[in-house]
Short mmCIF file of C-alpha atoms and ligand atoms in Angstrom, two decimals:
data_model
loop_
_atom_site.label_atom_id
_atom_site.label_comp_id
_atom_site.label_asym_id
_atom_site.label_seq_id
_atom_site.Cartn_x
_atom_site.Cartn_y
_atom_site.Cartn_z
CA UNK A 104 -19.87 17.46 -3.36
CA UNK A 105 -17.10 15.40 -4.10
CA UNK A 106 -17.25 11.26 -3.59
CA UNK A 107 -14.35 9.08 -3.28
CA UNK A 108 -14.15 5.64 -2.99
CA UNK A 109 -12.72 2.38 -2.26
CA UNK A 110 -13.36 -0.83 -4.38
CA UNK A 111 -12.50 -4.22 -3.96
CA UNK A 112 -14.06 -7.64 -3.28
CA UNK A 113 -13.97 -7.68 0.50
CA UNK A 114 -13.25 -4.65 2.32
CA UNK A 115 -14.33 -5.13 6.12
CA UNK A 116 -10.25 -5.01 6.65
CA UNK A 117 -9.89 -1.50 5.10
CA UNK A 118 -8.80 1.09 7.26
CA UNK A 119 -8.98 3.38 4.05
CA UNK A 120 -12.57 5.02 4.52
CA UNK A 121 -11.64 6.02 8.16
CA UNK A 122 -8.70 7.42 6.99
CA UNK A 123 -9.86 9.60 4.76
CA UNK A 124 -12.65 10.46 6.61
CA UNK A 125 -10.05 11.95 8.94
CA UNK A 126 -8.52 13.91 6.16
CA UNK A 127 -11.42 15.73 5.37
CA UNK A 128 -12.44 16.58 8.83
CA UNK A 129 -9.06 17.85 9.16
CA UNK A 130 -8.89 20.05 6.25
CA UNK A 131 -12.89 21.01 6.99
CA UNK A 132 -14.20 19.77 3.45
CA UNK A 133 -17.69 18.65 4.61
CA UNK A 134 -18.72 18.20 1.50
CA UNK A 135 -16.20 15.35 0.59
CA UNK A 136 -17.20 11.92 0.76
CA UNK A 137 -15.01 8.57 1.01
CA UNK A 138 -16.97 4.89 1.10
CA UNK A 139 -16.36 1.21 0.46
CA UNK A 140 -17.66 -0.39 -2.18
CA UNK A 141 -17.50 -3.83 -2.50
CA UNK A 142 -17.83 -5.52 -6.16
CA UNK A 143 -17.79 -9.25 -7.23
CA UNK A 144 -16.30 -8.19 -10.71
CA UNK A 145 -15.58 -4.73 -12.70
CA UNK A 146 -18.75 -5.33 -14.98
CA UNK A 147 -20.70 -2.47 -13.50
CA UNK A 148 -17.57 -0.20 -13.25
CA UNK A 149 -18.71 2.30 -15.30
CA UNK A 150 -22.16 2.50 -14.34
CA UNK A 151 -21.26 2.74 -10.97
CA UNK A 152 -18.69 5.56 -11.69
CA UNK A 153 -21.29 7.54 -13.17
CA UNK A 154 -24.75 6.94 -11.13
CA UNK A 155 -22.48 7.58 -7.76
CA UNK A 156 -20.65 10.57 -9.47
CA UNK A 157 -17.60 9.31 -8.37
CA UNK A 158 -14.56 11.85 -8.73
CA UNK A 159 -11.97 9.33 -8.16
CA UNK A 160 -11.55 5.86 -6.22
CA UNK A 161 -9.07 3.14 -5.09
CA UNK A 162 -8.60 -0.13 -5.94
CA UNK A 163 -7.84 -2.95 -4.27
CA UNK A 164 -7.70 -7.10 -3.75
CA UNK A 165 -8.14 -9.18 -6.66
CA UNK A 166 -8.84 -5.65 -9.14
CA UNK A 167 -5.40 -3.76 -9.17
CA UNK A 168 -4.38 -5.65 -12.57
CA UNK A 169 -7.85 -6.58 -13.91
CA UNK A 170 -8.88 -3.12 -14.18
CA UNK A 171 -6.16 -1.82 -16.90
CA UNK A 172 -8.60 -2.82 -19.81
CA UNK A 173 -11.55 -0.99 -18.70
CA UNK A 174 -9.52 2.09 -18.03
CA UNK A 175 -8.95 5.14 -20.63
CA UNK A 176 -5.55 6.13 -19.96
CA UNK A 177 -2.66 5.32 -17.79
CA UNK A 178 0.43 7.36 -15.83
CA UNK A 179 3.93 6.44 -17.29
CA UNK A 180 4.44 4.64 -13.96
CA UNK A 181 0.92 2.41 -13.73
CA UNK A 182 1.98 1.29 -17.09
CA UNK A 183 5.22 0.55 -16.29
CA UNK A 184 4.05 -1.49 -13.43
CA UNK A 185 0.66 -3.27 -14.97
CA UNK A 186 -1.31 -2.64 -11.87
CA UNK A 187 -3.59 0.78 -10.67
CA UNK A 188 -4.69 1.39 -7.31
CA UNK A 189 -6.10 4.88 -7.69
CA UNK A 190 -8.35 6.47 -10.26
CA UNK A 191 -9.17 10.34 -11.60
CA UNK A 192 -12.55 10.23 -12.96
CA UNK A 193 -12.11 13.58 -15.74
CA UNK A 194 -15.01 14.36 -17.65
CA UNK A 195 -15.98 10.53 -17.51
CA UNK A 196 -12.37 9.29 -18.44
CA UNK A 197 -11.05 6.96 -16.24
CA UNK A 198 -7.22 7.65 -15.41
CA UNK A 199 -5.09 5.18 -14.00
CA UNK A 200 -2.28 6.07 -11.42
CA UNK A 201 -0.29 3.58 -9.14
CA UNK A 202 0.26 5.28 -5.58
CA UNK A 203 1.66 1.71 -3.83
CA UNK A 204 4.95 2.00 -5.44
CA UNK A 205 5.97 5.62 -4.25
CA UNK A 206 4.45 4.55 -0.92
CA UNK A 207 6.33 1.10 -0.62
CA UNK A 208 9.36 3.01 -1.99
CA UNK A 209 9.52 5.62 0.71
CA UNK A 210 8.92 3.25 3.61
CA UNK A 211 12.19 1.57 3.00
CA UNK A 212 14.20 4.64 2.52
CA UNK A 213 12.56 5.22 5.84
CA UNK A 214 14.01 2.27 7.35
CA UNK A 215 17.21 1.49 8.22
CA UNK A 216 17.91 -2.04 6.98
CA UNK A 217 20.48 -2.26 5.00
CA UNK A 218 19.20 -4.68 2.32
CA UNK A 219 21.40 -7.24 0.00
CA UNK A 220 18.64 -9.20 -1.30
CA UNK A 221 14.40 -9.50 -1.86
CA UNK A 222 11.80 -11.86 -2.15
CA UNK A 223 8.71 -10.94 -2.73
CA UNK A 224 5.60 -13.04 -1.93
CA UNK A 225 2.41 -13.26 -4.16
CA UNK A 226 2.55 -12.13 -7.80
CA UNK A 227 -0.44 -9.66 -8.26
CA UNK A 228 -0.86 -5.87 -8.29
CA UNK A 229 1.06 -4.82 -4.88
CA UNK A 230 3.77 -7.24 -5.69
CA UNK A 231 4.11 -5.70 -8.98
CA UNK A 232 4.25 -2.41 -7.15
CA UNK A 233 6.88 -3.45 -4.59
CA UNK A 234 8.83 -5.26 -7.72
CA UNK A 235 9.00 -1.74 -9.26
CA UNK A 236 10.48 0.41 -6.19
CA UNK A 237 12.70 -2.03 -5.22
CA UNK A 238 14.28 -1.87 -9.00
CA UNK A 239 14.65 1.72 -8.78
CA UNK A 240 16.47 1.52 -5.40
CA UNK A 241 18.67 -0.89 -7.27
CA UNK A 242 17.88 -3.87 -4.31
CA UNK A 243 17.51 -7.51 -6.18
CA UNK A 244 14.28 -9.19 -5.79
CA UNK A 245 12.60 -12.85 -6.61
CA UNK A 246 8.63 -13.11 -6.89
CA UNK A 247 7.68 -16.25 -4.81
CA UNK A 248 4.39 -17.80 -6.22
CA UNK A 249 2.34 -20.49 -5.63
CA UNK A 250 3.22 -21.51 -9.64
CA UNK A 251 6.54 -20.32 -10.11
CA UNK A 252 6.47 -21.84 -13.72
CA UNK A 253 3.99 -19.32 -14.54
CA UNK A 254 6.24 -16.43 -13.78
CA UNK A 255 8.83 -14.67 -14.32
CA UNK A 256 11.90 -14.30 -11.62
CA UNK A 257 10.03 -16.82 -9.29
CA UNK A 258 10.83 -19.40 -6.86
CA UNK A 259 8.32 -21.35 -5.19
CA UNK A 260 7.36 -21.82 -1.25
CA UNK A 261 9.39 -24.87 -0.46
CA UNK A 262 12.91 -23.33 -2.07
CA UNK A 263 12.09 -20.40 0.33
CA UNK A 264 11.90 -22.21 3.17
CA UNK A 265 15.42 -24.03 2.75
CA UNK A 266 17.12 -20.70 2.56
CA UNK A 267 18.63 -19.58 5.28
CA UNK A 268 19.19 -16.07 4.88
CA UNK A 269 22.37 -15.06 6.01
CA UNK A 270 22.32 -12.13 4.03
CA UNK A 271 20.28 -9.23 4.67
CA UNK A 272 16.95 -10.00 3.20
CA UNK A 273 13.72 -8.46 2.69
CA UNK A 274 10.79 -10.57 2.67
CA UNK A 275 7.90 -8.90 2.21
CA UNK A 276 4.55 -10.37 2.30
CA UNK A 277 2.04 -8.72 -0.82
CA UNK A 278 -0.27 -11.71 -0.27
CA UNK A 279 -3.75 -11.23 1.51
CA UNK A 280 -3.10 -14.53 3.17
CA UNK A 281 -3.34 -13.82 7.06
CA UNK A 282 -5.40 -10.68 6.55
CA UNK A 283 -8.65 -10.20 8.66
CA UNK A 284 -10.49 -12.21 8.55
CA UNK A 285 -8.06 -15.04 7.86
CA UNK A 286 -5.52 -13.90 11.07
CA UNK A 287 -4.33 -17.53 11.72
CA UNK A 288 -2.87 -18.30 7.91
CA UNK A 289 0.39 -17.72 7.26
CA UNK A 290 1.64 -17.56 3.67
CA UNK A 291 4.61 -19.57 4.47
CA UNK A 292 6.30 -21.50 7.26
CA UNK A 293 9.21 -19.88 8.66
CA UNK A 294 12.05 -22.36 10.17
CA UNK A 295 10.74 -23.10 13.69
CA UNK A 296 14.08 -24.52 14.84
CA UNK A 297 16.08 -21.92 17.35
CA UNK A 298 18.35 -19.89 14.90
CA UNK A 299 18.13 -16.48 15.33
CA UNK A 300 17.46 -14.65 11.72
CA UNK A 301 18.87 -11.26 13.04
CA UNK A 302 19.82 -10.50 9.19
CA UNK A 303 16.11 -10.85 8.10
CA UNK A 304 13.54 -8.15 8.05
CA UNK A 305 9.58 -9.51 7.49
CA UNK A 306 7.39 -6.50 5.63
CA UNK A 307 4.02 -7.46 6.17
CA UNK A 308 1.75 -5.13 3.94
CA UNK A 309 -1.22 -6.33 6.01
CA UNK A 310 -2.30 -3.90 8.57
CA UNK A 311 -5.49 -5.53 10.01
CA UNK A 312 -4.36 -7.29 12.18
CA UNK A 313 -0.98 -5.69 13.13
CA UNK A 314 1.00 -7.43 14.21
CA UNK A 315 -0.05 -10.45 11.93
CA UNK A 316 0.93 -14.01 12.77
CA UNK A 317 3.80 -14.13 10.16
CA UNK A 318 5.20 -10.90 11.75
CA UNK A 319 4.87 -12.29 15.12
CA UNK A 320 6.49 -15.71 14.24
CA UNK A 321 9.51 -13.59 12.17
CA UNK A 322 9.93 -11.42 15.61
CA UNK A 323 10.32 -14.20 17.69
CA UNK A 324 13.18 -15.42 15.54
CA UNK A 325 14.76 -11.81 16.35
CA UNK A 326 13.93 -10.53 12.45
CA UNK A 327 13.22 -6.93 12.11
CA UNK A 328 9.41 -6.75 11.22
CA UNK A 329 7.35 -3.54 9.80
CA UNK A 330 3.57 -3.74 9.06
CA UNK A 331 1.62 -2.39 6.04
CA UNK A 332 0.24 1.14 7.78
CA UNK A 333 2.68 3.47 6.75
CA UNK A 334 2.43 2.32 3.47
CA UNK A 335 -1.35 2.67 3.21
CA UNK A 336 -1.00 6.21 4.82
CA UNK A 337 1.14 7.27 2.09
CA UNK A 338 -0.41 5.62 -0.67
CA UNK A 339 -4.04 7.32 -0.01
CA UNK A 340 -2.17 10.92 0.73
CA UNK A 341 -0.19 10.13 -2.66
CA UNK A 342 -3.98 9.51 -4.43
CA UNK A 343 -5.13 12.68 -2.64
CA UNK A 344 -2.69 14.45 -4.10
CA UNK A 345 -3.24 13.28 -7.60
CA UNK A 346 -7.50 13.75 -6.96
CA UNK A 347 -6.62 17.37 -6.00
CA UNK A 348 -4.72 18.20 -9.51
CA UNK A 349 -7.93 16.90 -11.22
P1 LIG B 2 -3.81 -9.38 -5.55
O1 LIG B 2 -3.85 -8.68 -6.68
O2 LIG B 2 -5.21 -10.61 -5.47
O3 LIG B 2 -2.60 -10.54 -5.49
C1 LIG B 2 -2.39 -11.58 -4.09
C2 LIG B 2 -1.45 -12.47 -4.61
O4 LIG B 2 -0.97 -13.21 -3.45
C3 LIG B 2 -1.55 -13.24 -6.26
O5 LIG B 2 -1.12 -12.80 -7.06
C4 LIG B 2 -1.13 -14.47 -5.55
O6 LIG B 2 0.18 -15.27 -6.10
C5 LIG B 2 -1.10 -14.76 -4.24
N1 LIG B 2 -2.01 -15.31 -3.14
C6 LIG B 2 -3.42 -15.19 -3.08
N2 LIG B 2 -3.82 -15.93 -2.98
C7 LIG B 2 -3.06 -16.69 -2.05
C8 LIG B 2 -3.14 -17.93 -1.09
N3 LIG B 2 -4.53 -18.09 -0.70
N4 LIG B 2 -2.05 -18.25 -0.55
C9 LIG B 2 -1.01 -17.57 -1.26
N5 LIG B 2 -0.47 -17.07 -1.80
C10 LIG B 2 -1.60 -16.32 -2.43
O7 LIG B 2 -4.12 -8.65 -4.24
P2 LIG B 2 -2.67 -7.47 -4.26
O8 LIG B 2 -3.95 -6.20 -4.33
O9 LIG B 2 -1.26 -7.46 -4.62
O10 LIG B 2 -2.63 -7.01 -2.46
C11 LIG B 2 -2.17 -7.89 -1.77
C12 LIG B 2 -2.49 -7.61 -0.21
O11 LIG B 2 -1.30 -6.69 -0.27
C13 LIG B 2 -3.74 -7.70 0.28
O12 LIG B 2 -3.75 -7.80 1.62
C14 LIG B 2 -3.79 -5.91 0.31
O13 LIG B 2 -4.14 -5.69 1.35
C15 LIG B 2 -2.11 -5.86 0.61
N6 LIG B 2 -1.72 -4.53 0.52
C16 LIG B 2 -1.35 -3.11 1.17
C17 LIG B 2 -1.25 -2.11 0.43
C18 LIG B 2 -0.83 -1.33 1.90
O14 LIG B 2 -0.99 0.26 1.74
N7 LIG B 2 -0.28 -1.40 3.18
C19 LIG B 2 -1.07 -2.10 -0.70
C20 LIG B 2 -1.78 -2.84 -1.06
C21 LIG B 2 -1.86 -4.24 -0.99
P3 LIG B 2 0.65 -16.54 -6.61
O15 LIG B 2 -1.01 -16.61 -7.21
O16 LIG B 2 1.57 -16.16 -7.78
O17 LIG B 2 0.86 -17.01 -5.66
#
């Protein structure tokens, strides 16, 4: 039996279990399982891995950064990013990887939008992976935070709202705001005046729901929009490749 899982604080929004169960069915892997495991904290992480004989797991909100001190080893990419979303269990050793960054990078390469500048909403694990990928692609970025004074290269939401996005601009929502079940919220108010924003690409890492309220508001202003489903599938497939090598 091979046991895989997703850990996070709240997981009712997640499509990961469905994704892996479909994969295992397609591959005829009847002795593989992928379960959702909600945790309030990481205190019992190692006991859970041992008790459930976990072979590998994904990590989501809010543990992508706080899990790092609990791991035995990090891939060079996870170390550079400072966030982990995929862990391999190898002889009881926990090895952290980041598949969010290459997955996000691939989705940007797949999109036809020419980006000259970008803003990343949030400063958590997903935001760091997005920043790393944008850096690799040579796309300038700034973070947008509720507490910009606590972060390098960050502006506040009030400053973002004053910009007119004349250059082709990417905004990535890497906050959980707007995700199921809080679907009637947005991380910041897009201008509601009748100024079209065809130079804006609003990429929401959320995939449940899709479109999010933020995506709907952006689309109404003429912006290009994208949800997080393609990235979810790509990061899951990259996790699977890593688990298979062990
Ligand atoms: P996280 O580590 O908890 O970080 C989220 C960041 O969002 C925080 O650092 C915070 O930045 C900001 N934030 C949190 N609550 C907020 C609020 N109420 N209002 C405004 N900003 C808030 O979470 P994460 O792991 O980075 O994940 C973020 C989102 O991306 C989640 O919805 C996750 O599901 C999604 N995601 C999707 C994929 C995919 O494959 N599609 C992959 C990774 C993540 P400040 O404190 O600086 O404001």
